[in-house]
Short mmCIF file of C-alpha atoms and ligand atoms in Angstrom, two decimals:
data_model
loop_
_atom_site.label_atom_id
_atom_site.label_comp_id
_atom_site.label_asym_id
_atom_site.label_seq_id
_atom_site.Cartn_x
_atom_site.Cartn_y
_atom_site.Cartn_z
CA UNK K 18 181.22 52.23 156.76
CA UNK K 19 180.81 55.50 154.99
CA UNK K 20 177.28 56.77 154.36
CA UNK K 21 177.52 56.17 150.77
CA UNK K 22 178.69 52.55 151.10
CA UNK K 23 175.54 52.12 153.33
CA UNK K 24 173.31 53.50 150.62
CA UNK K 25 171.48 50.20 149.57
CA UNK K 26 167.80 51.34 149.60
CA UNK K 27 166.11 51.91 146.20
CA UNK K 28 163.54 54.38 147.31
CA UNK K 29 162.35 55.99 150.60
CA UNK K 30 158.69 56.55 151.70
CA UNK K 31 158.11 59.52 154.10
CA UNK K 32 154.83 58.96 155.88
CA UNK K 33 153.88 55.58 157.21
CA UNK K 34 150.04 56.14 157.67
CA UNK K 35 147.55 54.08 155.63
CA UNK K 36 148.66 55.16 152.17
CA UNK K 37 152.42 55.50 152.75
CA UNK K 38 152.80 52.13 154.50
CA UNK K 39 150.80 50.24 151.86
CA UNK K 40 152.60 51.89 148.88
CA UNK K 41 155.95 51.08 150.51
CA UNK K 42 154.83 47.43 150.94
CA UNK K 43 153.69 47.32 147.38
CA UNK K 44 157.12 48.49 146.28
CA UNK K 45 158.86 45.95 148.52
CA UNK K 46 156.68 43.20 147.02
CA UNK K 47 158.02 44.16 143.63
CA UNK K 48 161.54 43.62 144.79
CA UNK K 49 162.59 47.26 145.51
CA UNK K 50 164.47 47.91 148.68
CA UNK K 51 162.27 50.53 150.52
CA UNK K 52 163.15 52.76 153.41
CA UNK K 53 160.23 53.84 155.49
CA UNK K 54 160.18 56.99 157.73
CA UNK K 55 157.46 58.76 159.81
CA UNK K 56 157.43 61.95 161.67
CA UNK K 57 156.56 59.96 164.88
CA UNK K 58 158.69 56.88 164.84
CA UNK K 59 156.17 54.74 166.73
CA UNK K 60 153.99 54.64 163.53
CA UNK K 61 156.93 53.17 161.61
CA UNK K 62 157.77 50.67 164.32
CA UNK K 63 154.24 49.46 164.28
CA UNK K 64 154.13 49.03 160.49
CA UNK K 65 157.50 47.13 160.47
CA UNK K 66 156.21 44.93 163.37
CA UNK K 67 152.91 44.26 161.77
CA UNK K 68 154.06 43.70 158.16
CA UNK K 69 157.71 42.43 158.34
CA UNK K 70 159.18 42.43 154.82
CA UNK K 71 162.63 41.51 153.82
CA UNK K 72 162.74 44.50 151.29
CA UNK K 73 161.51 47.07 153.75
CA UNK K 74 163.42 48.75 156.61
CA UNK K 75 162.21 51.37 159.00
CA UNK K 76 164.28 54.38 159.80
CA UNK K 77 163.97 56.72 162.84
CA UNK K 78 166.36 59.55 161.99
CA UNK K 79 165.83 61.66 158.90
CA UNK K 80 169.54 61.93 158.01
CA UNK K 81 169.86 58.20 158.37
CA UNK K 82 166.81 57.61 156.33
CA UNK K 83 168.05 59.74 153.46
CA UNK K 84 171.62 58.42 153.68
CA UNK K 85 170.27 54.88 153.31
CA UNK K 86 169.11 55.71 149.77
CA UNK K 87 171.09 54.96 146.55
CA UNK K 88 171.91 58.14 144.50
CA UNK K 89 170.15 59.95 142.98
CA UNK K 90 168.01 59.62 146.11
CA UNK K 91 164.23 59.25 145.58
CA UNK K 92 161.79 59.97 148.38
CA UNK K 93 158.05 59.59 148.06
CA UNK K 94 156.07 61.84 150.44
CA UNK K 95 152.87 60.39 151.60
CA UNK K 96 151.67 62.79 154.31
CA UNK K 97 148.62 64.75 155.10
CA UNK K 98 147.90 67.21 152.23
CA UNK K 99 148.65 71.00 152.82
CA UNK K 100 151.24 72.55 155.12
CA UNK K 101 152.76 69.31 156.25
CA UNK K 102 153.84 68.64 152.69
CA UNK K 103 155.80 72.06 152.69
CA UNK K 104 157.37 71.24 156.04
CA UNK K 105 158.47 67.75 154.83
CA UNK K 106 159.88 69.03 151.58
CA UNK K 107 161.94 71.78 153.37
CA UNK K 108 163.33 69.14 155.92
CA UNK K 109 164.21 66.88 152.98
CA UNK K 110 165.96 69.75 150.96
CA UNK K 111 168.08 70.25 154.06
CA UNK K 112 169.44 66.72 154.03
CA UNK K 113 169.16 65.82 150.26
CA UNK K 114 171.66 66.76 147.48
CA UNK K 115 171.40 68.40 144.04
CA UNK K 116 169.88 65.85 141.56
CA UNK K 117 167.82 63.91 144.20
CA UNK K 118 164.07 63.49 143.63
CA UNK K 119 161.16 64.24 145.81
CA UNK K 120 157.82 62.83 144.76
CA UNK K 121 154.65 64.02 146.55
CA UNK K 122 152.04 61.30 146.09
CA UNK K 123 149.44 62.72 148.42
CA UNK K 124 146.26 64.63 147.40
CA UNK K 125 147.93 68.01 146.90
CA UNK K 126 146.17 70.92 145.25
CA UNK K 127 147.87 71.22 141.76
CA UNK K 128 148.56 74.83 142.29
CA UNK K 129 150.68 74.08 145.39
CA UNK K 130 152.43 71.45 143.34
CA UNK K 131 153.33 74.02 140.66
CA UNK K 132 154.64 76.33 143.45
CA UNK K 133 156.52 73.41 145.10
CA UNK K 134 157.91 72.25 141.75
CA UNK K 135 159.64 75.67 141.33
CA UNK K 136 160.71 75.81 144.95
CA UNK K 137 162.49 72.38 144.82
CA UNK K 138 163.90 73.13 141.48
CA UNK K 139 165.58 76.34 142.87
CA UNK K 140 167.50 74.10 145.27
CA UNK K 141 168.65 71.94 142.33
CA UNK K 142 166.56 68.91 143.24
CA UNK K 143 163.78 67.41 141.12
CA UNK K 144 160.07 67.37 142.08
CA UNK K 145 157.21 65.13 141.00
CA UNK K 146 153.56 65.66 141.94
CA UNK K 147 151.85 62.16 141.58
CA UNK K 148 148.17 61.46 141.92
CA UNK K 149 147.54 58.13 143.58
CA UNK K 150 144.11 56.56 143.36
CA UNK K 151 142.66 53.40 144.79
CA UNK K 152 142.63 54.02 148.59
CA UNK K 153 144.33 51.54 150.81
CA UNK K 154 143.82 48.35 148.74
CA UNK K 155 144.98 50.22 145.62
CA UNK K 156 148.13 51.43 147.36
CA UNK K 157 148.84 47.94 148.51
CA UNK K 158 148.14 45.90 145.52
CA UNK K 159 148.02 48.24 142.50
CA UNK K 160 146.87 51.85 142.36
CA UNK K 161 146.34 54.04 139.48
CA UNK K 162 149.32 56.48 139.23
CA UNK K 163 149.26 59.90 137.70
CA UNK K 164 152.84 61.36 137.82
CA UNK K 165 153.61 64.95 136.83
CA UNK K 166 157.04 66.48 136.49
CA UNK K 167 159.93 66.18 134.14
CA UNK K 168 159.55 63.74 131.29
CA UNK K 169 163.22 62.73 131.22
CA UNK K 170 163.18 62.01 134.88
CA UNK K 171 160.08 60.04 134.60
CA UNK K 172 161.96 57.37 132.62
CA UNK K 173 164.10 56.81 135.67
CA UNK K 174 161.13 56.32 137.92
CA UNK K 175 159.15 54.36 135.42
CA UNK K 176 160.31 50.82 136.25
CA UNK K 177 159.21 51.39 140.03
CA UNK K 178 155.98 53.09 139.12
CA UNK K 179 154.89 50.61 136.45
CA UNK K 180 155.78 47.66 138.63
CA UNK K 181 153.59 48.85 141.53
CA UNK K 182 150.66 50.27 139.41
CA UNK K 183 147.43 48.24 138.76
CA UNK K 184 147.31 46.41 135.55
CA UNK K 185 144.44 46.76 133.04
CA UNK K 186 142.92 43.65 131.52
CA UNK K 187 145.24 44.02 128.51
CA UNK K 188 148.16 43.85 130.96
CA UNK K 189 149.13 47.60 130.55
CA UNK K 190 150.18 49.34 133.77
CA UNK K 191 147.59 51.97 134.97
CA UNK K 192 150.33 54.66 135.05
CA UNK K 193 151.46 57.18 132.53
CA UNK K 194 153.49 60.34 132.39
CA UNK K 195 150.87 63.05 132.67
CA UNK K 196 152.65 66.30 132.01
CA UNK K 197 154.89 68.85 133.71
CA UNK K 198 154.67 70.41 137.32
CA UNK K 199 151.06 70.03 138.51
CA UNK K 200 149.59 68.03 135.65
CA UNK K 201 149.45 64.84 137.73
CA UNK K 202 147.67 66.28 140.70
CA UNK K 203 145.31 68.29 138.39
CA UNK K 204 144.30 64.92 136.69
CA UNK K 205 143.78 63.29 140.11
CA UNK K 206 141.71 66.33 141.38
CA UNK K 207 139.35 66.00 138.34
CA UNK K 208 139.35 62.17 138.61
CA UNK K 209 137.99 62.71 142.22
CA UNK K 210 135.50 65.23 140.92
CA UNK K 211 134.16 62.53 138.42
CA UNK K 212 134.17 60.04 141.35
CA UNK K 213 131.80 62.42 143.32
CA UNK K 214 129.47 62.60 140.42
CA UNK K 215 129.55 58.86 139.79
CA UNK K 216 128.81 58.13 143.49
CA UNK K 217 125.96 60.65 143.52
CA UNK K 218 124.43 59.16 140.41
CA UNK K 219 124.36 55.75 141.99
CA UNK K 220 122.99 57.19 145.17
CA UNK K 221 120.19 58.77 143.04
CA UNK K 222 119.51 55.48 141.21
CA UNK K 223 119.10 53.99 144.73
CA UNK K 224 116.59 56.47 145.87
CA UNK K 225 114.56 56.18 142.72
CA UNK K 226 114.45 52.45 142.81
CA UNK K 227 113.53 52.47 146.49
CA UNK K 228 110.85 55.17 146.27
CA UNK K 229 109.52 54.89 142.77
CA UNK K 230 110.22 51.26 142.23
CA UNK K 231 109.48 50.06 145.83
CA UNK K 232 112.64 47.95 145.80
CA UNK K 233 113.89 46.27 148.99
CA UNK K 234 117.47 46.13 149.94
CA UNK K 235 117.79 42.50 148.78
CA UNK K 236 116.21 43.45 145.47
CA UNK K 237 118.56 46.48 145.18
CA UNK K 238 121.52 44.25 145.80
CA UNK K 239 120.39 41.82 143.12
CA UNK K 240 119.68 44.62 140.66
CA UNK K 241 123.07 46.21 141.09
CA UNK K 242 124.64 42.92 140.91
CA UNK K 243 122.94 42.26 137.47
CA UNK K 244 123.90 45.72 136.32
CA UNK K 245 127.48 44.86 137.22
CA UNK K 246 127.39 42.16 134.61
CA UNK K 247 126.68 44.61 131.78
CA UNK K 248 127.79 47.94 130.44
CA UNK K 249 127.63 49.63 133.83
CA UNK K 250 130.32 47.01 135.20
CA UNK K 251 132.48 48.99 137.61
CA UNK K 252 134.11 48.98 140.96
CA UNK K 253 131.41 51.41 142.45
CA UNK K 254 128.41 49.45 141.14
CA UNK K 255 130.08 46.22 142.49
CA UNK K 256 130.61 47.57 146.00
CA UNK K 257 127.02 49.03 146.07
CA UNK K 258 125.59 45.39 145.26
CA UNK K 259 127.62 44.19 148.27
CA UNK K 260 126.45 47.09 150.56
CA UNK K 261 122.79 46.47 150.14
CA UNK K 262 123.43 42.69 150.98
CA UNK K 263 125.30 43.54 154.20
CA UNK K 264 123.47 42.74 157.44
CA UNK K 265 123.71 45.00 160.36
CA UNK K 266 126.17 43.46 162.84
CA UNK K 267 124.77 45.43 165.74
CA UNK K 268 121.16 44.80 165.16
CA UNK K 269 118.44 43.55 162.62
CA UNK K 270 118.09 44.29 158.95
CA UNK K 271 120.73 45.69 156.65
CA UNK K 272 123.47 48.10 157.82
CA UNK K 273 122.85 50.67 155.09
CA UNK K 274 119.60 51.59 156.75
CA UNK K 275 121.39 52.25 160.00
CA UNK K 276 123.89 54.66 158.56
CA UNK K 277 123.21 58.48 158.96
CA UNK K 278 122.06 60.14 155.77
CA UNK K 279 124.84 62.59 155.65
CA UNK K 280 128.18 62.53 153.73
CA UNK K 281 131.51 64.30 154.19
CA UNK K 282 134.08 65.46 151.70
CA UNK K 283 137.74 66.32 151.90
CA UNK K 284 138.14 68.77 149.06
CA UNK K 285 139.13 67.49 145.74
CA UNK K 286 135.55 67.59 144.42
CA UNK K 287 135.13 71.16 145.61
CA UNK K 288 138.53 72.10 144.01
CA UNK K 289 137.47 70.62 140.71
CA UNK K 290 134.25 72.68 140.86
CA UNK K 291 136.00 75.94 141.72
CA UNK K 292 138.64 75.21 139.15
CA UNK K 293 135.96 74.52 136.42
CA UNK K 294 134.29 77.90 137.19
CA UNK K 295 137.66 79.62 136.96
CA UNK K 296 138.39 77.91 133.60
CA UNK K 297 134.80 78.66 132.31
CA UNK K 298 133.95 74.88 131.84
CA UNK K 299 130.55 73.59 132.86
CA UNK K 300 131.11 70.66 135.29
CA UNK K 301 127.65 71.07 136.87
CA UNK K 302 127.22 67.48 137.70
CA UNK K 303 130.45 67.52 139.88
CA UNK K 304 129.19 70.68 141.43
CA UNK K 305 125.77 69.09 142.06
CA UNK K 306 127.38 66.07 143.71
CA UNK K 307 129.42 68.37 146.06
CA UNK K 308 126.28 70.35 146.80
CA UNK K 309 124.35 67.23 147.47
CA UNK K 310 126.90 66.23 150.11
CA UNK K 311 126.69 69.82 151.65
CA UNK K 312 122.92 69.50 151.77
CA UNK K 313 123.00 66.04 153.26
CA UNK K 314 124.76 67.61 156.26
CA UNK K 315 121.80 69.79 156.96
CA UNK K 316 120.03 67.00 158.88
CA UNK K 317 117.99 69.20 161.30
CA UNK K 318 116.88 71.76 158.53
CA UNK K 319 115.80 68.90 156.35
CA UNK K 320 113.84 67.20 159.12
CA UNK K 321 112.19 70.60 159.75
CA UNK K 322 111.31 71.24 156.19
CA UNK K 323 110.09 67.72 155.64
CA UNK K 324 107.18 68.63 157.84
CA UNK K 325 106.67 72.17 156.36
CA UNK K 326 107.02 71.92 152.82
CA UNK K 327 104.30 69.99 151.20
CA UNK K 328 105.29 66.69 149.47
CA UNK K 329 103.41 65.51 146.33
CA UNK K 330 100.63 63.16 147.34
CA UNK K 331 100.61 60.98 144.17
CA UNK K 332 102.76 60.19 141.22
CA UNK K 333 103.07 57.60 138.53
CA UNK K 334 105.99 55.47 137.71
CA UNK K 335 106.07 53.21 134.59
CA UNK K 336 106.43 49.56 134.70
CA UNK K 337 109.90 49.72 133.25
CA UNK K 338 111.20 52.10 135.76
CA UNK K 339 114.21 49.98 136.81
CA UNK K 340 115.45 49.73 133.19
CA UNK K 341 114.86 53.42 132.61
CA UNK K 342 116.94 54.15 135.84
CA UNK K 343 119.65 51.86 134.54
CA UNK K 344 119.79 53.79 131.22
CA UNK K 345 119.59 57.11 132.99
CA UNK K 346 122.55 56.24 135.10
CA UNK K 347 124.54 55.16 132.11
CA UNK K 348 123.67 58.35 130.10
CA UNK K 349 124.25 60.71 133.05
CA UNK K 350 127.60 58.93 133.62
CA UNK K 351 128.55 59.84 129.96
CA UNK K 352 127.78 63.39 130.69
CA UNK K 353 129.71 63.42 133.96
CA UNK K 354 132.88 62.20 132.17
CA UNK K 355 132.21 64.54 129.11
CA UNK K 356 132.30 67.43 131.56
CA UNK K 357 135.43 66.19 133.51
CA UNK K 358 137.22 65.55 130.27
CA UNK K 359 136.27 68.89 128.89
CA UNK K 360 137.97 70.37 131.94
CA UNK K 361 141.08 68.40 131.10
CA UNK K 362 141.06 69.71 127.60
CA UNK K 363 140.78 73.24 128.77
CA UNK K 364 143.55 72.79 131.48
CA UNK K 365 145.82 71.52 128.76
CA UNK K 366 145.60 74.89 127.09
CA UNK K 367 145.48 76.97 130.18
CA UNK K 368 148.53 75.37 131.85
CA UNK K 369 150.44 74.42 128.75
CA UNK K 370 150.16 70.71 129.36
CA UNK K 371 150.07 68.04 126.68
CA UNK K 372 147.31 65.94 128.18
CA UNK K 373 146.81 62.59 126.32
CA UNK K 374 143.07 62.16 127.24
CA UNK K 375 143.05 58.56 125.70
CA UNK K 376 146.14 57.51 128.02
CA UNK K 377 144.42 59.27 130.91
CA UNK K 378 141.18 57.31 130.40
CA UNK K 379 143.21 54.18 129.93
CA UNK K 380 144.95 54.51 133.42
CA UNK K 381 141.57 54.82 135.14
CA UNK K 382 140.64 51.22 133.78
CA UNK K 383 142.00 49.44 136.94
CA UNK K 384 143.32 50.26 140.40
CA UNK K 385 141.14 53.33 141.00
CA UNK K 386 137.64 53.97 142.42
CA UNK K 387 136.18 54.98 139.13
CA UNK K 388 137.51 51.90 137.32
CA UNK K 389 134.74 50.61 134.83
CA UNK K 390 134.39 48.93 131.57
CA UNK K 391 133.04 52.20 130.41
CA UNK K 392 136.54 53.59 130.43
CA UNK K 393 137.52 51.27 127.67
CA UNK K 394 134.96 53.13 125.54
CA UNK K 395 136.45 56.55 126.54
CA UNK K 396 139.95 55.23 125.65
CA UNK K 397 138.68 54.06 122.28
CA UNK K 398 136.86 57.36 121.53
CA UNK K 399 140.20 59.29 122.16
CA UNK K 400 142.11 56.72 120.27
CA UNK K 401 139.94 57.19 117.20
CA UNK K 402 139.94 61.02 117.58
CA UNK K 403 142.51 62.56 120.01
CA UNK K 404 141.07 66.01 119.21
CA UNK K 405 137.47 65.04 120.31
CA UNK K 406 136.09 68.30 121.59
CA UNK K 407 133.45 66.64 123.66
CA UNK K 408 133.01 62.95 124.69
CA UNK K 409 129.40 63.25 123.66
CA UNK K 410 130.61 63.80 119.98
CA UNK K 411 131.98 60.30 119.75
CA UNK K 412 129.70 58.15 117.75
CA UNK K 413 129.36 55.40 120.34
CA UNK K 414 128.48 57.85 123.10
CA UNK K 415 126.31 59.99 120.95
CA UNK K 416 124.20 56.86 120.02
CA UNK K 417 123.80 55.88 123.59
CA UNK K 418 122.67 59.26 124.49
CA UNK K 419 120.03 59.21 121.74
CA UNK K 420 119.04 55.80 122.64
CA UNK K 421 118.66 56.42 126.34
CA UNK K 422 117.50 60.06 126.45
CA UNK K 423 113.71 59.23 126.55
CA UNK K 424 114.56 57.03 129.71
CA UNK K 425 116.38 59.88 131.26
CA UNK K 426 113.52 62.31 130.52
CA UNK K 427 111.00 59.96 132.01
CA UNK K 428 113.13 59.32 135.18
CA UNK K 429 113.77 62.89 135.78
CA UNK K 430 110.13 63.78 135.20
CA UNK K 431 108.97 60.92 137.62
CA UNK K 432 111.44 62.12 140.17
CA UNK K 433 110.18 65.70 139.95
CA UNK K 434 106.62 64.67 140.18
CA UNK K 435 107.38 62.37 143.18
CA UNK K 436 109.56 64.98 144.87
CA UNK K 437 112.68 62.83 144.85
CA UNK K 438 115.81 64.92 144.62
CA UNK K 439 118.02 63.80 141.81
CA UNK K 440 120.32 66.95 141.28
CA UNK K 441 123.01 64.96 139.25
CA UNK K 442 120.60 63.35 136.93
CA UNK K 443 118.71 66.68 136.51
CA UNK K 444 121.95 68.31 135.63
CA UNK K 445 122.89 65.72 133.21
CA UNK K 446 119.56 66.13 131.33
CA UNK K 447 119.91 69.91 131.44
CA UNK K 448 123.48 69.77 130.09
CA UNK K 449 122.28 67.51 127.15
CA UNK K 450 119.42 69.80 126.40
CA UNK K 451 121.64 72.90 126.75
CA UNK K 452 124.14 71.39 124.40
CA UNK K 453 121.42 70.56 121.84
CA UNK K 454 119.62 73.90 122.01
CA UNK K 455 120.19 76.63 119.56
CA UNK K 456 118.15 78.96 121.68
CA UNK K 457 119.26 79.60 125.18
CA UNK K 458 117.65 82.99 125.84
CA UNK K 459 121.17 84.43 125.89
CA UNK K 460 120.07 87.21 123.46
CA UNK K 461 117.78 88.52 126.16
CA UNK K 462 120.77 88.34 128.69
CA UNK K 463 122.82 90.44 126.18
CA UNK K 464 120.14 92.99 125.93
CA UNK K 465 119.65 93.19 129.75
CA UNK K 466 123.39 93.64 130.20
CA UNK K 467 123.46 96.46 127.51
CA UNK K 468 120.30 98.07 129.01
CA UNK K 469 121.66 98.38 132.66
CA UNK K 470 125.30 98.41 132.08
CA UNK K 471 126.12 99.49 128.55
CA UNK K 472 127.89 96.09 128.10
CA UNK K 473 127.11 96.22 124.30
CA UNK K 474 125.57 93.37 122.36
CA UNK K 475 126.34 91.31 119.17
CA UNK K 476 123.94 91.26 116.24
CA UNK K 477 122.83 88.20 114.32
CA UNK K 478 122.99 90.16 111.01
CA UNK K 479 126.22 92.18 111.25
CA UNK K 480 129.68 92.02 112.86
CA UNK K 481 130.81 94.27 115.75
CA UNK K 482 129.65 95.43 119.16
CA UNK K 483 126.61 97.68 119.49
CA UNK K 484 125.12 99.69 122.20
CA UNK K 485 121.41 100.69 122.05
CA UNK K 486 119.68 103.47 123.80
CA UNK K 487 117.04 101.33 125.44
CA UNK K 488 113.65 103.14 126.18
CA UNK K 489 111.96 102.95 129.67
CA UNK K 490 108.56 101.86 128.41
CA UNK K 491 107.09 100.93 131.76
CA UNK K 492 107.70 103.41 134.48
CA UNK K 493 106.42 102.51 137.92
P1 NAP B 19 146.79 61.16 156.28
O1 NAP B 19 145.87 60.78 157.44
O2 NAP B 19 146.28 62.10 155.27
O3 NAP B 19 148.09 61.80 156.96
C1 NAP B 19 148.78 61.25 158.04
C2 NAP B 19 150.25 61.17 157.88
O4 NAP B 19 150.76 62.54 157.64
C3 NAP B 19 151.05 60.63 159.00
O5 NAP B 19 152.15 59.91 158.44
C4 NAP B 19 151.48 61.84 159.68
O6 NAP B 19 152.61 61.64 160.46
C5 NAP B 19 151.82 62.76 158.48
N1 NAP B 19 151.95 64.05 158.94
C6 NAP B 19 150.88 64.92 159.31
N2 NAP B 19 151.43 66.27 159.61
C7 NAP B 19 152.75 66.12 159.40
C8 NAP B 19 153.76 67.09 159.63
N3 NAP B 19 153.60 68.28 159.94
N4 NAP B 19 155.12 66.60 159.35
C9 NAP B 19 155.34 65.34 158.80
N5 NAP B 19 154.40 64.48 158.68
C10 NAP B 19 153.10 64.81 159.10
O7 NAP B 19 147.50 59.81 155.65
P2 NAP B 19 146.87 58.83 154.53
O8 NAP B 19 145.36 58.65 154.68
O9 NAP B 19 147.82 57.80 154.47
O10 NAP B 19 146.93 59.81 153.17
C11 NAP B 19 148.20 60.38 152.81
C12 NAP B 19 148.13 61.18 151.58
O11 NAP B 19 147.43 60.47 150.54
C13 NAP B 19 147.12 62.42 151.74
O12 NAP B 19 147.46 63.43 151.05
C14 NAP B 19 145.73 61.78 151.30
O13 NAP B 19 144.78 62.82 150.85
C15 NAP B 19 146.16 61.02 150.11
N6 NAP B 19 145.32 59.76 149.65
C16 NAP B 19 144.72 59.23 150.53
C17 NAP B 19 143.77 58.15 150.24
C18 NAP B 19 142.99 57.34 151.10
O14 NAP B 19 142.31 56.51 150.73
N7 NAP B 19 143.30 57.49 152.44
C19 NAP B 19 143.74 57.95 148.80
C20 NAP B 19 144.44 58.61 147.85
C21 NAP B 19 145.31 59.66 148.29
P3 NAP B 19 152.41 61.30 162.08
O15 NAP B 19 152.01 59.87 162.13
O16 NAP B 19 153.75 61.72 162.72
O17 NAP B 19 151.25 62.35 162.61
#
């Protein structure tokens, strides 16, 4: 049999670790014939042995893997982000043909995707950079997908991608064409940044309810469960309710209290933060969430300072503190999304992408970690006004901010007086106050810059740039 006659597989997945194997099985479940390949064949053997599927076959030779695919061949790469992706692309280019398609579905940095897009294109092949959210479960049963590449080509991938994607409550697949080259990975990067902020805010609500509200783990579980029945309903609030109810399987009490108070990060939140500084967009809540994880790793220093820096000895919390915290969490969440979506808006201009922010919000409604009923409201906001400069301008969100702002002020003030670190909530409040202030003191900063560096200043009463011969009034 010639190689072409043997080409019966619809799609190949290179990388049989957690994400690749689950995505491959998801495709197989939807009737697509999937070829699986992994650098070390044992991993593929194990996946095939553990999850035998009539639509999935393992391959142990790269040429045979590629030759098994129908033309134009389509290979999804799901390997460790970074150098491995470049190595895999080059090995695929050496065995694939013009017109074939390579889809990188890992968490690649979007600038790498832009570079790879050009590199693959130079070899006459097509490239897609696709963000995938939802972790292991999402990959297996329905992730949120953010593909970036050529729009025409997207149409040929669409039946597979829409079939395997999560479905929102209205039945729509959580997958949409995002834009060219690195757009898909960019959107995934910021999605992860928002996820950092969302998780940090929930962690702060926990600290506040524990220390200001005196709530036990059982009470916390019940409160988060209740919150999950209302406007805060989301995957993250749901798992938080579960976590506080989970007993320690190796001792007494709840497991959450036995977990070290230190959290890691892989990089997408940090990339978002760095990128927002480069683009000149304030995503301070995402940065605060990254820094909170950095500070959490300073276990020894924190232990040491806890004995040397004086803590407040008394504070007051009002009776409605739990409701105030709930409202603060919701309001701060609006700000986190407003910041993330402002970054998308700026990226669309900077990189020449047509980002449909309403569609992007709609594909986060299911399958991904930040899925929440809240996203329906964001989708509606952009449907009403696709040109919305800030999410905070939408009437629904604006009304919520005005309604909840007194709660956020009380909670941040109570946290400050009790010495409870809530950097994300503080940043949210600061962002709102900065947004509503017509006086930020920047006139003084202009004057200082002109004083020491002749950077010039602008006047309130005339056009143009001015330099002033500042006098030294106070000499030492
Ligand atoms: P991973 O732990 O990030 O990577 C392991 C896979 O990469 C294995 O298949 C490994 O092959 C392969 N690999 C490493 N170096 C290689 C090289 N030089 N050449 C060829 N293959 C190489 O796997 P993962 O957790 O399944 O994640 C895959 C991608 O999805 C990553 O980009 C990750 O960031 C992204 N992602 C992960 C999640 C999640 O929840 N885990 C969610 C969304 C996105 P060997 O077995 O041969 O070593």
